[in-house]
mmCIF file of C-alpha atoms in Angstrom:
data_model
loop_
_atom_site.group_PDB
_atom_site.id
_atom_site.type_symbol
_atom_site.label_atom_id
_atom_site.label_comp_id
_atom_site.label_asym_id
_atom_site.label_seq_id
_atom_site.Cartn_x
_atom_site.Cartn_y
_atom_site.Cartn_z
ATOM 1 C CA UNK A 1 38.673 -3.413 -14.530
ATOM 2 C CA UNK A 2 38.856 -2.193 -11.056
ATOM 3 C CA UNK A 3 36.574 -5.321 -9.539
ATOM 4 C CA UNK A 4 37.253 -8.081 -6.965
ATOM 5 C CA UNK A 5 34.972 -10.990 -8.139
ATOM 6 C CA UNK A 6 34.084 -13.801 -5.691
ATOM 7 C CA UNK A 7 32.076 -17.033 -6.232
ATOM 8 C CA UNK A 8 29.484 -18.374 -5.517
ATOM 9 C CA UNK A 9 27.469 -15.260 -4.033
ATOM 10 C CA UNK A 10 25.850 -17.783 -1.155
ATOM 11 C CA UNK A 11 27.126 -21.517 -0.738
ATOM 12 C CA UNK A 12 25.603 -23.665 1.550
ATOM 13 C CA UNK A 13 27.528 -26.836 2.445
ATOM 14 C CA UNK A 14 27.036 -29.770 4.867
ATOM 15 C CA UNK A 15 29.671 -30.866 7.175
ATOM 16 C CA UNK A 16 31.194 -33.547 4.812
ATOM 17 C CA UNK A 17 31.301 -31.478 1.670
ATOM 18 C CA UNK A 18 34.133 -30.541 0.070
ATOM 19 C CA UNK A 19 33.664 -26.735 -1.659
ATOM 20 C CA UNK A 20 35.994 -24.039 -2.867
ATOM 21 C CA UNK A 21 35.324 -20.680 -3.045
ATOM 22 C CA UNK A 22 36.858 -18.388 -5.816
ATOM 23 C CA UNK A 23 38.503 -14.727 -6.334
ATOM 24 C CA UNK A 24 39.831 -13.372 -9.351
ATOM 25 C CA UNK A 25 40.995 -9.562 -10.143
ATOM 26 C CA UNK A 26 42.587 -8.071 -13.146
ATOM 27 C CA UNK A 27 43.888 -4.720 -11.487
ATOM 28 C CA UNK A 28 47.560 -6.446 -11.808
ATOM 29 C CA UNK A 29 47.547 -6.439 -7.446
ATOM 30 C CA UNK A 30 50.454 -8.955 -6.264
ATOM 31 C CA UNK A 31 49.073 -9.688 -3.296
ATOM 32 C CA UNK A 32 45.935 -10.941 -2.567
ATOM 33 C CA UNK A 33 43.905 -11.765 0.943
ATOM 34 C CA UNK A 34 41.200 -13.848 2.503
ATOM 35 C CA UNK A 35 39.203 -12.568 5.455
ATOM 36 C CA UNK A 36 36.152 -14.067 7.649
ATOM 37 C CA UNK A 37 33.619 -11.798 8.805
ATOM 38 C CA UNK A 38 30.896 -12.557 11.284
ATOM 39 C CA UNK A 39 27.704 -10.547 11.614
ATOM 40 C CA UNK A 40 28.563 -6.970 13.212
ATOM 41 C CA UNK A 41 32.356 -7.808 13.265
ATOM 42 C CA UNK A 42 35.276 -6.875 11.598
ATOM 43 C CA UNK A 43 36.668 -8.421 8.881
ATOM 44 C CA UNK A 44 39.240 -10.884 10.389
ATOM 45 C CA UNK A 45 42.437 -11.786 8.081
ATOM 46 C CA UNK A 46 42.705 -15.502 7.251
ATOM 47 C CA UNK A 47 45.477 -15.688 4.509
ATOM 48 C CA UNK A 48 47.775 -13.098 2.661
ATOM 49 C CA UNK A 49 49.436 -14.356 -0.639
ATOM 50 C CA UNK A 50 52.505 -12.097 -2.101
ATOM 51 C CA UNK A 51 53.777 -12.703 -5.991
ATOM 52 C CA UNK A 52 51.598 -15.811 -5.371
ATOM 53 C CA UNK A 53 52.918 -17.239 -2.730
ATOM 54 C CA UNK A 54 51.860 -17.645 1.210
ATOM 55 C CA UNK A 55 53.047 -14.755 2.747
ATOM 56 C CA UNK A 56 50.656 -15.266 6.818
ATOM 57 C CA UNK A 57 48.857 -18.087 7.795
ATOM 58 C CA UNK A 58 47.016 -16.459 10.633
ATOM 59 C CA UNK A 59 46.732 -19.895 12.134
ATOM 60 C CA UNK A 60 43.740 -21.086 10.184
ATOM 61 C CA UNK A 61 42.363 -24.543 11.398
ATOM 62 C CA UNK A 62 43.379 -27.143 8.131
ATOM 63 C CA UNK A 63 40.046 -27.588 7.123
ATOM 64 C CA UNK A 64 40.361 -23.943 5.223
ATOM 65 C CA UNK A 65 42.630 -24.657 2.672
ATOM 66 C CA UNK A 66 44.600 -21.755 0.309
ATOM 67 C CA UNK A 67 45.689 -21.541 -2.955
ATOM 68 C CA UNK A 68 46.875 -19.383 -5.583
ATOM 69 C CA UNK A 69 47.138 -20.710 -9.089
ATOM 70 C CA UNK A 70 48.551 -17.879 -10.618
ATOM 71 C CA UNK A 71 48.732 -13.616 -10.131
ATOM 72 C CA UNK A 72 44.913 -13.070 -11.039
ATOM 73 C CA UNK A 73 43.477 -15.875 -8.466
ATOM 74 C CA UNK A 74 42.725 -17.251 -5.436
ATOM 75 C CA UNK A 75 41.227 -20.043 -4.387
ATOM 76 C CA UNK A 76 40.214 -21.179 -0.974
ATOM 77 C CA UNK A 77 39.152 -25.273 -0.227
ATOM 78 C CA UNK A 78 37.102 -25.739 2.442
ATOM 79 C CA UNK A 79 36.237 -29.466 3.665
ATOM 80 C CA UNK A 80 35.140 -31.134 6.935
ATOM 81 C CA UNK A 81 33.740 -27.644 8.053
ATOM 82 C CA UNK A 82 31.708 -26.608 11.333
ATOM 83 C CA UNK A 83 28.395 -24.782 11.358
ATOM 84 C CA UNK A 84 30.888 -22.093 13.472
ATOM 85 C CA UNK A 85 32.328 -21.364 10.317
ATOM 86 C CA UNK A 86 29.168 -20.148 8.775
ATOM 87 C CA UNK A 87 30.086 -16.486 7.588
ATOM 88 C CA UNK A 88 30.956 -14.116 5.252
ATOM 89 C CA UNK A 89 34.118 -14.391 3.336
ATOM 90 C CA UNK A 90 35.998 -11.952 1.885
ATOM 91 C CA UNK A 91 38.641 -12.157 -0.909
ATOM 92 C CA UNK A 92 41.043 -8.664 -1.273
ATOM 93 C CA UNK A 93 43.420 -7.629 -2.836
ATOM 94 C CA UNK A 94 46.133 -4.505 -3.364
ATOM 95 C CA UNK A 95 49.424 -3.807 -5.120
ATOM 96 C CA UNK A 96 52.048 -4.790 -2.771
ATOM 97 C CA UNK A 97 51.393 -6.878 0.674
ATOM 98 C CA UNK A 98 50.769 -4.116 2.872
ATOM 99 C CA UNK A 99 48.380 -1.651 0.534
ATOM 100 C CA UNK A 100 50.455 0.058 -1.152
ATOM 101 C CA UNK A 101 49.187 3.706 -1.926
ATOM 102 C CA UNK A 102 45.423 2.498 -2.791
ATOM 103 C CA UNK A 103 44.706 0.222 -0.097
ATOM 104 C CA UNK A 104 42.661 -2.889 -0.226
ATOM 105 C CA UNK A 105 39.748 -3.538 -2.957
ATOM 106 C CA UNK A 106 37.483 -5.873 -1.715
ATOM 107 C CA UNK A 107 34.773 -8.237 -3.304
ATOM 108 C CA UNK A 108 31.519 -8.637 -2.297
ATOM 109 C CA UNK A 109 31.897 -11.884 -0.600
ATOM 110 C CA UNK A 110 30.557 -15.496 -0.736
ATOM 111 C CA UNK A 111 27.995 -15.867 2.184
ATOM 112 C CA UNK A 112 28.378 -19.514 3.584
ATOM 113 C CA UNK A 113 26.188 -21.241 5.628
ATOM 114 C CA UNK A 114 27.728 -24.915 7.161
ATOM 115 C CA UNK A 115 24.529 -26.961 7.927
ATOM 116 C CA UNK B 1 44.109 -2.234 25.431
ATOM 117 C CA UNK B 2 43.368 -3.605 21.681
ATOM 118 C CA UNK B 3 45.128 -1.714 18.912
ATOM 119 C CA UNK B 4 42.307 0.017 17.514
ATOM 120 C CA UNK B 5 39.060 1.114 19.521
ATOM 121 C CA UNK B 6 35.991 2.257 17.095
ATOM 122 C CA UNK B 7 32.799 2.655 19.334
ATOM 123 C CA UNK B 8 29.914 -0.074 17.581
ATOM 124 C CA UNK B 9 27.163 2.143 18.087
ATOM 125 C CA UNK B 10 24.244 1.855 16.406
ATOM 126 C CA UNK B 11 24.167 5.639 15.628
ATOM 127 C CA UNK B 12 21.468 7.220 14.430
ATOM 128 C CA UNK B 13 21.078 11.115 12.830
ATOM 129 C CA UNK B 14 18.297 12.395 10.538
ATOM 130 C CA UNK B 15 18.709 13.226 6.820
ATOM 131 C CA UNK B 16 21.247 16.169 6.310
ATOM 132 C CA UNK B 17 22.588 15.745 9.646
ATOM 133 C CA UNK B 18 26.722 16.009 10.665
ATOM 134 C CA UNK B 19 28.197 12.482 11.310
ATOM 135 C CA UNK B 20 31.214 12.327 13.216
ATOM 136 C CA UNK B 21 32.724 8.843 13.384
ATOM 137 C CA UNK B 22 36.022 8.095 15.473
ATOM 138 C CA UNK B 23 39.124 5.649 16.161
ATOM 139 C CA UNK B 24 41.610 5.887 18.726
ATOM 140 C CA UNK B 25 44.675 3.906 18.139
ATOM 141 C CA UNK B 26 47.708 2.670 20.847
ATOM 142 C CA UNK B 27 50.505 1.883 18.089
ATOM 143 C CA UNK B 28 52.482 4.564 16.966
ATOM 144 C CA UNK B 29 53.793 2.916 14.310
ATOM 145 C CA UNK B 30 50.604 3.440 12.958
ATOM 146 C CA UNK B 31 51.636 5.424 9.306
ATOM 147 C CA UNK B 32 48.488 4.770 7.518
ATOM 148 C CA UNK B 33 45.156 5.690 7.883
ATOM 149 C CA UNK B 34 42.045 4.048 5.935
ATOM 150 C CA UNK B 35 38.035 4.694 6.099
ATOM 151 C CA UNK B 36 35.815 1.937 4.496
ATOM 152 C CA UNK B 37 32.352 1.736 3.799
ATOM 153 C CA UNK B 38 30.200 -1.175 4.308
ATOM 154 C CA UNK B 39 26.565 -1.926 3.165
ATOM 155 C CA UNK B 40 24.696 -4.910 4.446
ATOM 156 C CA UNK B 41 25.982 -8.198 2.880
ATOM 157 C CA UNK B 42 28.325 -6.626 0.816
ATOM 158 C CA UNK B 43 32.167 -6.196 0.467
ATOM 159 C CA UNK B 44 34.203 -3.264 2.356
ATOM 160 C CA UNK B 45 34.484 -0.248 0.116
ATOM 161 C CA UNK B 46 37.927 2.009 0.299
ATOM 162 C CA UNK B 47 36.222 5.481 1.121
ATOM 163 C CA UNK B 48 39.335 7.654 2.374
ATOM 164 C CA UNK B 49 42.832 7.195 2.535
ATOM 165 C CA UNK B 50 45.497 8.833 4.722
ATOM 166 C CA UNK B 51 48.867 8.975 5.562
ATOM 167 C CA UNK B 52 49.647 11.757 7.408
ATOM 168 C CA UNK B 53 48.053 14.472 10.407
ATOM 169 C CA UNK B 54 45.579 16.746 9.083
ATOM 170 C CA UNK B 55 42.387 16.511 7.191
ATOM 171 C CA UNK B 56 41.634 15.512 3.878
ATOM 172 C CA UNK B 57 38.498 15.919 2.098
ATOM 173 C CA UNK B 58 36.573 14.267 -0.585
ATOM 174 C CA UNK B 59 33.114 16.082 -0.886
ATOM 175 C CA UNK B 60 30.821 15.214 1.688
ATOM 176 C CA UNK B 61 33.575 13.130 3.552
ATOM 177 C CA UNK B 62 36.645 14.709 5.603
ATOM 178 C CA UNK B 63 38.824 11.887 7.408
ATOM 179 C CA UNK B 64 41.054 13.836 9.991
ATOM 180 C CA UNK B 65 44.119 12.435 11.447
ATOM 181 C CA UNK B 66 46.099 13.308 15.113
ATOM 182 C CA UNK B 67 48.936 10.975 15.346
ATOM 183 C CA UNK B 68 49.963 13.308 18.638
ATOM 184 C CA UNK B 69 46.677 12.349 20.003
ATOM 185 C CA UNK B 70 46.466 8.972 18.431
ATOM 186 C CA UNK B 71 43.252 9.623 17.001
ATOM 187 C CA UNK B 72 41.384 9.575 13.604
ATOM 188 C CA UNK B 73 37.859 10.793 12.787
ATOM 189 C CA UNK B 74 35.305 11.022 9.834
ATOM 190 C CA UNK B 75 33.082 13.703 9.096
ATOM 191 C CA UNK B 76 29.851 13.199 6.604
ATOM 192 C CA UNK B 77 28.233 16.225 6.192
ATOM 193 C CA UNK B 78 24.374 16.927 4.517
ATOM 194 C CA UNK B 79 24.479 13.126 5.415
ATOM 195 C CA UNK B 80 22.010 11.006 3.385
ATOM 196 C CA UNK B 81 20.315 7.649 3.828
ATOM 197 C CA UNK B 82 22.579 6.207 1.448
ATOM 198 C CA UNK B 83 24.831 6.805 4.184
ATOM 199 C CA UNK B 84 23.610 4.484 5.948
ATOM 200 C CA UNK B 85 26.496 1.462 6.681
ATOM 201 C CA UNK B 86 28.931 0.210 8.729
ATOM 202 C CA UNK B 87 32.116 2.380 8.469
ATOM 203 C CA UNK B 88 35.287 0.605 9.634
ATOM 204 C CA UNK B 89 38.253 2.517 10.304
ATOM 205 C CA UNK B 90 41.472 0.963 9.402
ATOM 206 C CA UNK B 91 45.293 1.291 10.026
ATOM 207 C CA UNK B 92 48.356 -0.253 9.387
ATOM 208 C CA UNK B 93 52.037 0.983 9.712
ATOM 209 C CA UNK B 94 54.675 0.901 7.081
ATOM 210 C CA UNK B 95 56.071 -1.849 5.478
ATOM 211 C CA UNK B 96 53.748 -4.903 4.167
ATOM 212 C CA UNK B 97 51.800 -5.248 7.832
ATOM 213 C CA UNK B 98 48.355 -6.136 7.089
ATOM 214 C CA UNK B 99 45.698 -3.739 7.924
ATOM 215 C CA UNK B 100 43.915 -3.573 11.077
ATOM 216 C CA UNK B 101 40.442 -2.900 11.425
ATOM 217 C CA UNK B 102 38.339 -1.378 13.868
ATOM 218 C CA UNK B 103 35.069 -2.922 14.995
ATOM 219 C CA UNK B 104 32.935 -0.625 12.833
ATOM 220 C CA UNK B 105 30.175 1.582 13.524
ATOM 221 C CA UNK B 106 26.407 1.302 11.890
ATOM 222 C CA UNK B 107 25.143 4.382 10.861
ATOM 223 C CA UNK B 108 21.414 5.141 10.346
ATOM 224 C CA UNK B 109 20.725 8.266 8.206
ATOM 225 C CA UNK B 110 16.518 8.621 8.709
ATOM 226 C CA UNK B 111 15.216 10.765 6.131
#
């Protein structure tokens, strides 16, 4: 199995909701990564676990909320959001923090839309 | 000066076409050197990897690397429209440093 898989595909949430999106791989990676994308941007890093625990917090407002329940997934809670965070996001992973000697492996995303 | 410059484009070539696609980098510490592929609404794909100066090739693709000049490039030759994507260059140095990516460019292959 050489797949990052992300749910839901599309979520759409209103401001009060409380969601979560999920990531799960079985390529035995140790660290695994959330990014935000925005149309015709680069992916921007949100979180990096390592041996499932938070490794960077790239000073996420506390409304996106991490976790990692064991080596195989990652969760990440979102309540109270803004229509600003309306995106793409993007769960990774990779064998060591860093990349090791394959890089990243990336899912295909949950598209959110905050209404 | 931002760490990684990757010009945005749109570019556009017709079917069989060469497609050069460039970064230029200001870190030195720079060690490793990543290409991915992107289709619309999808995930990032790993297309070439790349640790060192020279070129490496993987059919169609070469991904060339001048750490004296601080610049990397990808070549896509007989390009198709299943080319067509965003292709994000990205770099990171040694050590557990996340990667960082360039802004990507869209790429139009018209057959």
């Amino acid at each position: 199995d050489t797949e990052v898989t992300q749910t839901p595909k599309h979520l759409v949430m209103g401001m009060t909701n409380k969601k979560s999106l999920k990531c799960e791989q079985h390529m035995g990676h140790r660290a695994m990564y959330w990014y935000k994308q925005k149309a015709k941007k680069p992916p921007e890093l949100m979180f990096v676990y390592s041996y499932e625990k938070l490794s960077i917090n790239e000073s996420v407002p506390s409304r996106f909320s991490p976790e990692c329940p064991n080596s195989s997934l990652l969760n990440l809670h979102l309540h109270a959001l803004q229509p600003e965070d309306s995106a793409l996001y993007l769960c990774a992973s990779s064998q060591v923090q860093g990349g090791g000697i394959y890089g990243y492996t990336f899912g295909s995303g949950t598209r959110l839309t905050v209404v | 000066q931002k760490e990684v410059e990757q010009d945005p484009g749109p570019l556009s070539v017709p079917e069989g076409a060469i497609v050069s696609l460039n970064c230029t980098y200001s870190n030195s510490a720079f060690q490793y050197f990543m290409w991915y592929r992107q289709y619309s609404r999808k995930g990032p794909e790993l297309l070439m990897y790349t640790y060192s100066s020279g070129n490496k090739e993987d059919g169609r693709f070469t991904a060339q690397v001048d750490k004296s000049s601080k610049y990397i490039s990808l070549f896509i030759r007989d390009s198709q429209p299943s080319d067509s994507a965003t292709y994000l260059c990205a770099l990171r140095p040694s050590g557990n440093t996340p990667l960082v990516f360039g802004k990507g460019t869209r790429l139009s292959v018209i057959a």
